[in-house]
Short mmCIF file of C-alpha atoms and ligand atoms in Angstrom, two decimals:
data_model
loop_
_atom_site.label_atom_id
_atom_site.label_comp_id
_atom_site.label_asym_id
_atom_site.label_seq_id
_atom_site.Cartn_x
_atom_site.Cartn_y
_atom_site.Cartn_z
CA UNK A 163 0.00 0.00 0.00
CA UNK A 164 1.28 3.61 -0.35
CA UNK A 165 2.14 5.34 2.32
CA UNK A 166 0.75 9.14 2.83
CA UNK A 167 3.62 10.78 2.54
CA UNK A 168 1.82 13.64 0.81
CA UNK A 169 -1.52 14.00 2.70
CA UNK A 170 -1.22 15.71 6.04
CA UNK A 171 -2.79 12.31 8.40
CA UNK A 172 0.19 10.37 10.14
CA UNK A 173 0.58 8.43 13.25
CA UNK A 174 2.94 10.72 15.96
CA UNK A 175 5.24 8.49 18.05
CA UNK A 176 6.81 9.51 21.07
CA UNK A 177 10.11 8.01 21.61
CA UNK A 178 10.41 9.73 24.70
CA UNK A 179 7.42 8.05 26.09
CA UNK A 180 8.43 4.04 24.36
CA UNK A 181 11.89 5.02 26.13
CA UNK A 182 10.42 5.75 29.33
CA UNK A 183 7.90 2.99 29.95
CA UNK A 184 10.37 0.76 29.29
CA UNK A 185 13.34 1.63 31.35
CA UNK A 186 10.69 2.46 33.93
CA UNK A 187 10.23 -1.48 33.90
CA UNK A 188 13.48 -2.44 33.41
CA UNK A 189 14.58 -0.40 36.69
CA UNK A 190 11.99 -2.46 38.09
CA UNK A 191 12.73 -6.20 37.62
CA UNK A 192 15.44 -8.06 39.64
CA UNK A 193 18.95 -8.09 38.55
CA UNK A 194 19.12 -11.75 37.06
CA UNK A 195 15.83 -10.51 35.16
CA UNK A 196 15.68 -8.89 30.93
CA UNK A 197 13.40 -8.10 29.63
CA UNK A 198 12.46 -8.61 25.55
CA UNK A 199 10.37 -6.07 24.04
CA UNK A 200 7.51 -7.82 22.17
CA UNK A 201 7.58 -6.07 18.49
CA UNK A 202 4.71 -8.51 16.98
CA UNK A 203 2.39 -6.68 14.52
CA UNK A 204 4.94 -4.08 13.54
CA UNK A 205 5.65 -2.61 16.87
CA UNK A 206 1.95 -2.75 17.84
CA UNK A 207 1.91 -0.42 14.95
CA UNK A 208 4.45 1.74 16.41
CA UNK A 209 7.01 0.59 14.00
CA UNK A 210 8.70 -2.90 14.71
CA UNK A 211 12.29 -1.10 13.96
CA UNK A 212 12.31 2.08 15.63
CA UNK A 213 10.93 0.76 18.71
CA UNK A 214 12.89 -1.92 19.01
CA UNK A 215 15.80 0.63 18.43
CA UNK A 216 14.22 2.61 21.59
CA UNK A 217 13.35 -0.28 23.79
CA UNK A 218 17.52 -1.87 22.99
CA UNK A 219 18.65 1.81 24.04
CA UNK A 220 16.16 1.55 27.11
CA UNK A 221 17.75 -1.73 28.48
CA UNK A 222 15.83 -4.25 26.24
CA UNK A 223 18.38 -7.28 25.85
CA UNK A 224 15.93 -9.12 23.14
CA UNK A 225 12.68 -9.37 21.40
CA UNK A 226 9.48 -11.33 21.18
CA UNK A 227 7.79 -11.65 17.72
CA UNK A 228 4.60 -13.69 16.33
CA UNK A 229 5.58 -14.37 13.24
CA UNK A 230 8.89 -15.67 11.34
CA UNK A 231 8.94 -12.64 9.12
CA UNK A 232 9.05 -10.19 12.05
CA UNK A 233 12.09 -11.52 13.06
CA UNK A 234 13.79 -11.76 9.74
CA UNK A 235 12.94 -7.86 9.80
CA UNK A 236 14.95 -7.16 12.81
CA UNK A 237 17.80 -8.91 12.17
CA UNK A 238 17.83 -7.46 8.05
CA UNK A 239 17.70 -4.04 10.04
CA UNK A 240 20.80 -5.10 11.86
CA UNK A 241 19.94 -6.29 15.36
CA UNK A 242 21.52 -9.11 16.78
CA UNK A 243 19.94 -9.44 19.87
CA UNK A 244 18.11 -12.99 20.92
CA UNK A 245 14.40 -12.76 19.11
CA UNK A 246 11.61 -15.34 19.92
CA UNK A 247 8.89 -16.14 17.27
CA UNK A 248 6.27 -16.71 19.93
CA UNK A 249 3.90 -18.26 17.50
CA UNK A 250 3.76 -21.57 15.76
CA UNK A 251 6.55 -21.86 12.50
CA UNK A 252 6.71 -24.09 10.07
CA UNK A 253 9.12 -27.27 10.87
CA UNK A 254 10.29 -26.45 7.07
CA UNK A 255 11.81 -22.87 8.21
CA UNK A 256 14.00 -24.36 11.48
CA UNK A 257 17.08 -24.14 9.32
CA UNK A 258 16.56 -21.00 8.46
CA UNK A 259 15.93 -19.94 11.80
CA UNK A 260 19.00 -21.80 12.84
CA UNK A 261 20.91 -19.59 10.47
CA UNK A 262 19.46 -16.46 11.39
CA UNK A 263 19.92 -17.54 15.35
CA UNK A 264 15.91 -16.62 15.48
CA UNK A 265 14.91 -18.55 18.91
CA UNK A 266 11.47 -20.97 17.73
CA UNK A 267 8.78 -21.92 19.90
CA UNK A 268 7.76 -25.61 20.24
CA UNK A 269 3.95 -26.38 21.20
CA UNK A 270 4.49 -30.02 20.19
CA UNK A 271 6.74 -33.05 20.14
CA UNK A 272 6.08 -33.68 16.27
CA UNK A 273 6.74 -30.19 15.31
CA UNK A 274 10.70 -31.47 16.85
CA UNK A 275 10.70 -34.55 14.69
CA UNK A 276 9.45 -32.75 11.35
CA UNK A 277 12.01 -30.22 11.97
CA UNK A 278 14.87 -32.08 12.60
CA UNK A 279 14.18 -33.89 9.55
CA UNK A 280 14.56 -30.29 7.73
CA UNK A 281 17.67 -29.23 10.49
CA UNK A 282 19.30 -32.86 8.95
CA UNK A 283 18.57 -32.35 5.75
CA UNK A 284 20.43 -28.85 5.07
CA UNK A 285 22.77 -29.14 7.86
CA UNK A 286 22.95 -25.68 9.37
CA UNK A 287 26.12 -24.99 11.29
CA UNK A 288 24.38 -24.25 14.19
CA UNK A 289 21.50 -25.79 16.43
CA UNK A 290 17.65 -24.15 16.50
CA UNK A 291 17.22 -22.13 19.64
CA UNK A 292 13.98 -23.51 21.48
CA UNK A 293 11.70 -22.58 23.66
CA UNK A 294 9.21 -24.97 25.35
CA UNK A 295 5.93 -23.44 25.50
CA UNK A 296 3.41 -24.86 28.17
CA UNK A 297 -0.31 -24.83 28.38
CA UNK A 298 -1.06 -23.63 32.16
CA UNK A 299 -4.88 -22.65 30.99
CA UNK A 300 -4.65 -20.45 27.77
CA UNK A 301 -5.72 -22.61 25.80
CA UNK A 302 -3.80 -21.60 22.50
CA UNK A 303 -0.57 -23.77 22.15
CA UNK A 304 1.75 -25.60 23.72
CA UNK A 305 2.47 -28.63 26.07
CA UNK A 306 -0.65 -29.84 28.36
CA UNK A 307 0.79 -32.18 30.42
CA UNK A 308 3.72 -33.07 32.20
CA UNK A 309 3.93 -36.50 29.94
CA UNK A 310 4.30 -34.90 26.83
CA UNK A 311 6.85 -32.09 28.56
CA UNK A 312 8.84 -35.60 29.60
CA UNK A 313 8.89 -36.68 26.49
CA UNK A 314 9.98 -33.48 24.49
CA UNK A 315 12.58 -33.37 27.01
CA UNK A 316 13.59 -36.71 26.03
CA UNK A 317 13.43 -35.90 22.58
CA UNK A 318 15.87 -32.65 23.30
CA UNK A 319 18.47 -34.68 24.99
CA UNK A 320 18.59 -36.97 22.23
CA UNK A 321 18.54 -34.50 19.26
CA UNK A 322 20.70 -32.35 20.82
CA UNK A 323 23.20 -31.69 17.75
CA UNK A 324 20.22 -29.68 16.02
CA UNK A 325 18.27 -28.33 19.04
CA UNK A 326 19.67 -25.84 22.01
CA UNK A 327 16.38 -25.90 25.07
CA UNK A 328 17.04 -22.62 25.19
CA UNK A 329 13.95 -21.67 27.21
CA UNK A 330 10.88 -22.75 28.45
CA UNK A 331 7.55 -20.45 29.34
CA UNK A 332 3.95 -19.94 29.87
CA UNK A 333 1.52 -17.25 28.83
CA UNK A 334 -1.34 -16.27 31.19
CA UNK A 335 -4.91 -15.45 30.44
CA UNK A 336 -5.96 -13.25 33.30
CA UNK A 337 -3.15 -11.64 34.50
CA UNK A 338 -4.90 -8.21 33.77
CA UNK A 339 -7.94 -9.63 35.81
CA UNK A 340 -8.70 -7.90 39.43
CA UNK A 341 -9.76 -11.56 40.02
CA UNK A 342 -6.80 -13.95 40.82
CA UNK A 343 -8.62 -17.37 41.02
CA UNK A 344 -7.84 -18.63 37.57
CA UNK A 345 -4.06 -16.69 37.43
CA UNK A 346 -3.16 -18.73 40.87
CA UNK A 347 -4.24 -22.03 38.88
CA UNK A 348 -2.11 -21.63 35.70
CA UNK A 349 0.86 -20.38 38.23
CA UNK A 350 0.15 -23.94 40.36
CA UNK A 351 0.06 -25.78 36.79
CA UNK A 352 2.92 -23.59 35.68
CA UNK A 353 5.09 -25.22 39.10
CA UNK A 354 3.83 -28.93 38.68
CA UNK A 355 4.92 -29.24 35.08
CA UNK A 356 8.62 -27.31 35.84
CA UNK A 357 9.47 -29.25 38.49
CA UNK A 358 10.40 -32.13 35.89
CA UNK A 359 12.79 -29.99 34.37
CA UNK A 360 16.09 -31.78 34.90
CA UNK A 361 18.13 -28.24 34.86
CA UNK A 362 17.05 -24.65 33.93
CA UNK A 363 17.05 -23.80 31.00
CA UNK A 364 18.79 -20.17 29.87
CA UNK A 365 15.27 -18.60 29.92
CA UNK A 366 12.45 -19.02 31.93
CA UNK A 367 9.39 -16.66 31.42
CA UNK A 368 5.73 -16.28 32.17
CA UNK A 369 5.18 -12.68 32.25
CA UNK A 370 3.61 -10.49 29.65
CA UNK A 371 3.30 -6.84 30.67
CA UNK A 372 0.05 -7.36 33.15
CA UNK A 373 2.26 -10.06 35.10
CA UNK A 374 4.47 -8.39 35.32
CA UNK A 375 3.40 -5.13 36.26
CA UNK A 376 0.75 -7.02 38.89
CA UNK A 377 2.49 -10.31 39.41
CA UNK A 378 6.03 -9.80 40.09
CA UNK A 379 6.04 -12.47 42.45
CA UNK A 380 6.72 -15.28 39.25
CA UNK A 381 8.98 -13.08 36.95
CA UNK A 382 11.52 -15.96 36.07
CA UNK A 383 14.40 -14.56 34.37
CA UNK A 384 13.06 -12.52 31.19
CA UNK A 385 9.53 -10.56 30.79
CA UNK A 386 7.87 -10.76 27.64
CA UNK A 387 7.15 -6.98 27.70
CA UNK A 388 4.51 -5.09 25.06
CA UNK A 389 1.73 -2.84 25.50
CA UNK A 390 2.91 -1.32 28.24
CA UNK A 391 5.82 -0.63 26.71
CA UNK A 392 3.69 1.65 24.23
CA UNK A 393 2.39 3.34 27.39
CA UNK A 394 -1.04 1.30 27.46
CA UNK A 395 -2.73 -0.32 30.21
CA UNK A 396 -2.51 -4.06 29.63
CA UNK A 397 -6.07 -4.21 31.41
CA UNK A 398 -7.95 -1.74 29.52
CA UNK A 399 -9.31 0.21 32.76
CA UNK A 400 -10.01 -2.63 34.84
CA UNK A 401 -6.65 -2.18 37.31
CA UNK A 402 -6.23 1.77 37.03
CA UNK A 403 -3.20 1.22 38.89
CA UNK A 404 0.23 0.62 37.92
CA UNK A 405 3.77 1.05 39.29
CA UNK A 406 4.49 3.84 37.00
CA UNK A 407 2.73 6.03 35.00
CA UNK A 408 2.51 4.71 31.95
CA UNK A 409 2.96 7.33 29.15
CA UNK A 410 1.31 6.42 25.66
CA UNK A 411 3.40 6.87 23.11
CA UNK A 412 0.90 6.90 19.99
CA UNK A 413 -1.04 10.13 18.49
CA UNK A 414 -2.97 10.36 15.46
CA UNK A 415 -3.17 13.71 13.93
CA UNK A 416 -4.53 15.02 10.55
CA UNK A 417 -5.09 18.75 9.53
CA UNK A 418 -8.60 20.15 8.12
CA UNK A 419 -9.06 20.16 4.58
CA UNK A 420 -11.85 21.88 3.42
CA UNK A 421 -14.59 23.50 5.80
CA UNK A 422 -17.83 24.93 4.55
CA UNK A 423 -21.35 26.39 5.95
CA UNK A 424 -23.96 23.89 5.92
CA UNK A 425 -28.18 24.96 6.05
CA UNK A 426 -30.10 23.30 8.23
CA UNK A 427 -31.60 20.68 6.80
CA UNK A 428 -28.55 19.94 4.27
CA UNK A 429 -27.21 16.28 5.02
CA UNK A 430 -23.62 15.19 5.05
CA UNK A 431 -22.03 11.69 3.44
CA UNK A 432 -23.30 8.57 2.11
CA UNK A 433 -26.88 6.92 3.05
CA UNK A 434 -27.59 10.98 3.87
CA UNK A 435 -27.80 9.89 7.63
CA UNK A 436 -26.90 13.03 9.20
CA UNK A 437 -28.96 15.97 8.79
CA UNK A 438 -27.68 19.12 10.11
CA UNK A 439 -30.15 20.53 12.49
CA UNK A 440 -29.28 23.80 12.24
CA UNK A 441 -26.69 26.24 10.32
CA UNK A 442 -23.19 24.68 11.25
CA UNK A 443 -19.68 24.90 10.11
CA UNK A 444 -18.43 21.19 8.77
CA UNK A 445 -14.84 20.49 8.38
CA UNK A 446 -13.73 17.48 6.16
CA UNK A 447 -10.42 15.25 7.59
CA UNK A 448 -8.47 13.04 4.97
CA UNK A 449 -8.75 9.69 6.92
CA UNK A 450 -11.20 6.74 7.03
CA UNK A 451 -11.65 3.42 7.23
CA UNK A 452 -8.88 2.61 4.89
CA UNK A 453 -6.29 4.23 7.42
CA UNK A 454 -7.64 1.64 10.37
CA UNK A 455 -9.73 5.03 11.50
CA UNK A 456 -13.22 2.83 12.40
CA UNK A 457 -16.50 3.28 10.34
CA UNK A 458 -18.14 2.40 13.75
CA UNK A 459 -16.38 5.57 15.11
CA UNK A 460 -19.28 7.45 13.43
CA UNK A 461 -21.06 9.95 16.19
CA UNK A 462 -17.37 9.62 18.05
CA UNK A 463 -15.08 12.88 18.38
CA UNK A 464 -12.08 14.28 16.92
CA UNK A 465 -10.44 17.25 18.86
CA UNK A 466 -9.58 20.84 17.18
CA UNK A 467 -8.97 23.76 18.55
CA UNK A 468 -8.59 22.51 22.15
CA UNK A 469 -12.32 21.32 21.38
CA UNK A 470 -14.45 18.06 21.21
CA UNK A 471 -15.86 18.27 17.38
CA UNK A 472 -18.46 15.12 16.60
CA UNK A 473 -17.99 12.76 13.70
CA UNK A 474 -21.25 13.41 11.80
CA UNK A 475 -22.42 10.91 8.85
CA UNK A 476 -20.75 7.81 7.86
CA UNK A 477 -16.77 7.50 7.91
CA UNK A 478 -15.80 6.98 4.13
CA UNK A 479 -12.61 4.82 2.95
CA UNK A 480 -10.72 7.71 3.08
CA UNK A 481 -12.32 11.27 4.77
CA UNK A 482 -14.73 11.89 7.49
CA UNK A 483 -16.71 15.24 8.93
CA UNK A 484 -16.67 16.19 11.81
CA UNK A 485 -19.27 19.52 13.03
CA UNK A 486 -17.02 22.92 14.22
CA UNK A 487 -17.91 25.38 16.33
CA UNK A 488 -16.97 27.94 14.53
CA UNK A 489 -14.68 28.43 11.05
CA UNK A 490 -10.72 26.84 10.92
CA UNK A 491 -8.79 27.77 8.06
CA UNK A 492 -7.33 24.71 5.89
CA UNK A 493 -4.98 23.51 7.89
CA UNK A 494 -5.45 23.47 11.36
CA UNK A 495 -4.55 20.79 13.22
CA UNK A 496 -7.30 17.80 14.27
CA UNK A 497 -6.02 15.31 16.66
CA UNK A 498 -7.61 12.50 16.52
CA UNK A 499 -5.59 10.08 19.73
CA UNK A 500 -3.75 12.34 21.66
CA UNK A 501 -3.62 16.05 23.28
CA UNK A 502 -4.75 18.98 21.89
CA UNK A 503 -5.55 22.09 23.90
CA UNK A 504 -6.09 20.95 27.20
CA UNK A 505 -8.00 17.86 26.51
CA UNK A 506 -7.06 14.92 25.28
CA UNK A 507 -8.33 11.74 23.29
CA UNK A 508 -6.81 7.86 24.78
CA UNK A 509 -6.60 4.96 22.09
CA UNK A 510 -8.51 3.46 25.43
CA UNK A 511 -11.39 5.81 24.67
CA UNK A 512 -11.34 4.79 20.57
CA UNK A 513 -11.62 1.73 21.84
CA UNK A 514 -14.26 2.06 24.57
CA UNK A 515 -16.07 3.76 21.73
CA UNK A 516 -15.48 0.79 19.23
CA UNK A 517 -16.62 -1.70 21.89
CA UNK A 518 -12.76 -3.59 21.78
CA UNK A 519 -9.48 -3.45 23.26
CA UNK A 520 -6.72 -0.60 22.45
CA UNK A 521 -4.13 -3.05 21.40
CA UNK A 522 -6.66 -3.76 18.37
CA UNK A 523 -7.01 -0.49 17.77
CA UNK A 524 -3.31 0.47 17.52
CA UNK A 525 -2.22 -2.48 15.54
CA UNK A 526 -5.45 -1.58 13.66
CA UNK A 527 -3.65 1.61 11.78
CA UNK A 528 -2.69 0.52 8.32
CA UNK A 529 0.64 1.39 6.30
CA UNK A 530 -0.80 4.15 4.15
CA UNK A 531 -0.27 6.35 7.78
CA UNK A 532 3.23 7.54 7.64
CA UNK A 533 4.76 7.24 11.41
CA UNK A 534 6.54 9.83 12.58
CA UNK A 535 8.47 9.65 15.12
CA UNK A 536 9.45 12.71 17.20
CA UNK A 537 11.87 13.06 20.54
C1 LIG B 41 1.68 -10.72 22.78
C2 LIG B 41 2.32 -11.57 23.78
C3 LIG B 41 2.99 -11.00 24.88
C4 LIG B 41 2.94 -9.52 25.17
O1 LIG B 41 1.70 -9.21 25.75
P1 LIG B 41 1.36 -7.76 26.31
O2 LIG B 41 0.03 -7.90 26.91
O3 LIG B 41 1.34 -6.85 25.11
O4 LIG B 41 2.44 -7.40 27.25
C5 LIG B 41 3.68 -11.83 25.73
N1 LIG B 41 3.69 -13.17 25.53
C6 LIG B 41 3.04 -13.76 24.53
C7 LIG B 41 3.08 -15.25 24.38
C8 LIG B 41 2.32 -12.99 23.63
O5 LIG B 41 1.66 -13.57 22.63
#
């Protein structure tokens, strides 16, 4: 897609802030502890490479991806710290994560045997990095039972010419819950199934950013650390409090357009389903639905001026109005996450408004919004 380089809408972040949160939590774990900034979905749509270039300069000693391709985009940008895929790979890529010393993680024991087949077969001069994952109560992948833990341990000590155990870990559900009940069962699970272990691996991590922000208690050795290293609360608003103050690091800003007069009675945008009431000054914005800006976010408000202005009629592909109280010239600024003025708009209220979760909305933005990143 092409990026916007010549239409005044692009995503504002604030390396200041990314730099903050996360040597806030740094300063925070114990000293055998790192933390690895997770990058997935291109930096949470931050930018994969520029925040991993803040987070590194904020103490980061690695990174978590999702996919494959995320990681083959850090190290083609030059990093050489460790980077996990956190998601499922295919058994076919293990050399070539061998190669590129990109850490995998193993859910199963036949995911091993198919790779090793591939790790045999092209004889990379080095073995695949894993990491065990285990199934405490997520429910998504990874080792259920201590049985099939034994026996990929097994299978490790045998194989162990293509395969370092580099790490093993768990991923909790409800670790941004108030309520503990079902956290303190995947931490029990969590204990049964590691006590097998016959040594420690290098790493051993549970926490994403709500454990470890709430949860210090069972940090292991490395923190899988995202959203709230982009200044969001993992939880949304359901645990307002947090060690820190947690500084958001994204804005979305666009300029006005084109403003006109509009008689009462005179609708705006497609299926004509806002009529304006009275006389009223309109201002048109060059974003929509194609930028990741929500059609839902219809009747929702964009700030200019230092003042709330209402989305009226649909959200198009690519524009929106929005109703001003008075004239703006072409040009002036309409933020649409983040401060202007003296108020503000949160990706948490977008999201409120849009009836999800702020990490969708973030990782929402497409790639025709240029990022810029300031400080
Ligand atoms: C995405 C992810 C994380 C990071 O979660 P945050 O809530 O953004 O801190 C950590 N671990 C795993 C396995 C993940 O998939």
């Amino acid at each position: 897609m092409a990026v916007g380089q010549h239409r005044p809408t692009q995503l504002v972040i604030d390396c200041q802030a990314l730099h903050a949160n996360i040597q806030a939590e740094v300063s925070r774990l114990k000293a055998d502890c790192e933390l690895f900034m997770v990058v997935k979905a291109n930096g949470y749509g931050h930018g994969a490479v520029q925040v991993a270039q803040v987070a590194k300069d904020a103490g980061a000693t690695g990174f978590c991806v999702a996919i494959l391709d995320e990681a083959l985009e850090l190290r083609a940008a030059g990093f050489n710290e460790p980077i996990l895929v956190l998601g499922v790979t295919r058994p076919a890529d293990a050399p070539l994560m061998a190669q590129s010393r990109i850490s995998a993680t193993v859910a199963d024991l036949n995911w091993m045997r198919e790779a090793s087949r591939y790790l045999k077969l092209t004889v990379p001069n080095r073995p695949l990095n894993v990491h065990l994952g285990l199934d405490t109560g997520m429910g998504r992948i990874g080792f259920r039972t201590t049985a099939e833990l034994q026996a990929a341990l097994n299978f490790l000590g045998a194989e162990a010419d293509d395969f370092n155990f580099e790490g093993i870990f768990t991923h909790f559900s409800t670790a941004d819950d108030p309520d503990q009940a079902y956290f303190k069962q995947q931490v029990a699970k969590w204990q049964e199934m590691v006590a097998i272990l016959p040594f420690r691996p290098r790493y051993v991590h549970v926490s994403n950013s709500a454990t470890s922000l709430w949860h210090d208690a069972c940090n292991g050795n490395m923190v899988r650390f995202g959203v709230a290293g982009y200044g969001l609360n993992p939880s949304g608003t359901a645990i307002p409090t947090t060690p820190y103050p947690l500084q958001p690091a994204m804005s979305l800003e666009s300029e006005l357009v084109y403003t006109k007069r509009l008689r009462a009675g005179e609708s705006v945008s497609y299926g004509a389903t806002y009529t304006a009431p009275t006389d009223e000054w309109v201002g048109t914005v060059p974003i929509g639905y194609a930028d990741g800006y929500e059609r839902r976010l219809q009747g929702f408000h964009v700030l200019v001026g230092g003042q709330f202005c209402e989305i009226i009629g649909r959200i198009c592909m690519d524009q929106l109005m929005i109703r001003l109280p008075q004239n703006f010239v072409r040009g002036t600024r309409v933020t649409l996450v983040g401060r202007n003025g003296q108020r503000q708009i949160t990706l948490q209220d977008v999201a409120d408004y849009c009836d999800t979760i702020h990490y969708e909305i973030a990782c929402g933005f497409t790639s025709r919004l240029p990022r810029r990143y300031v400080n």
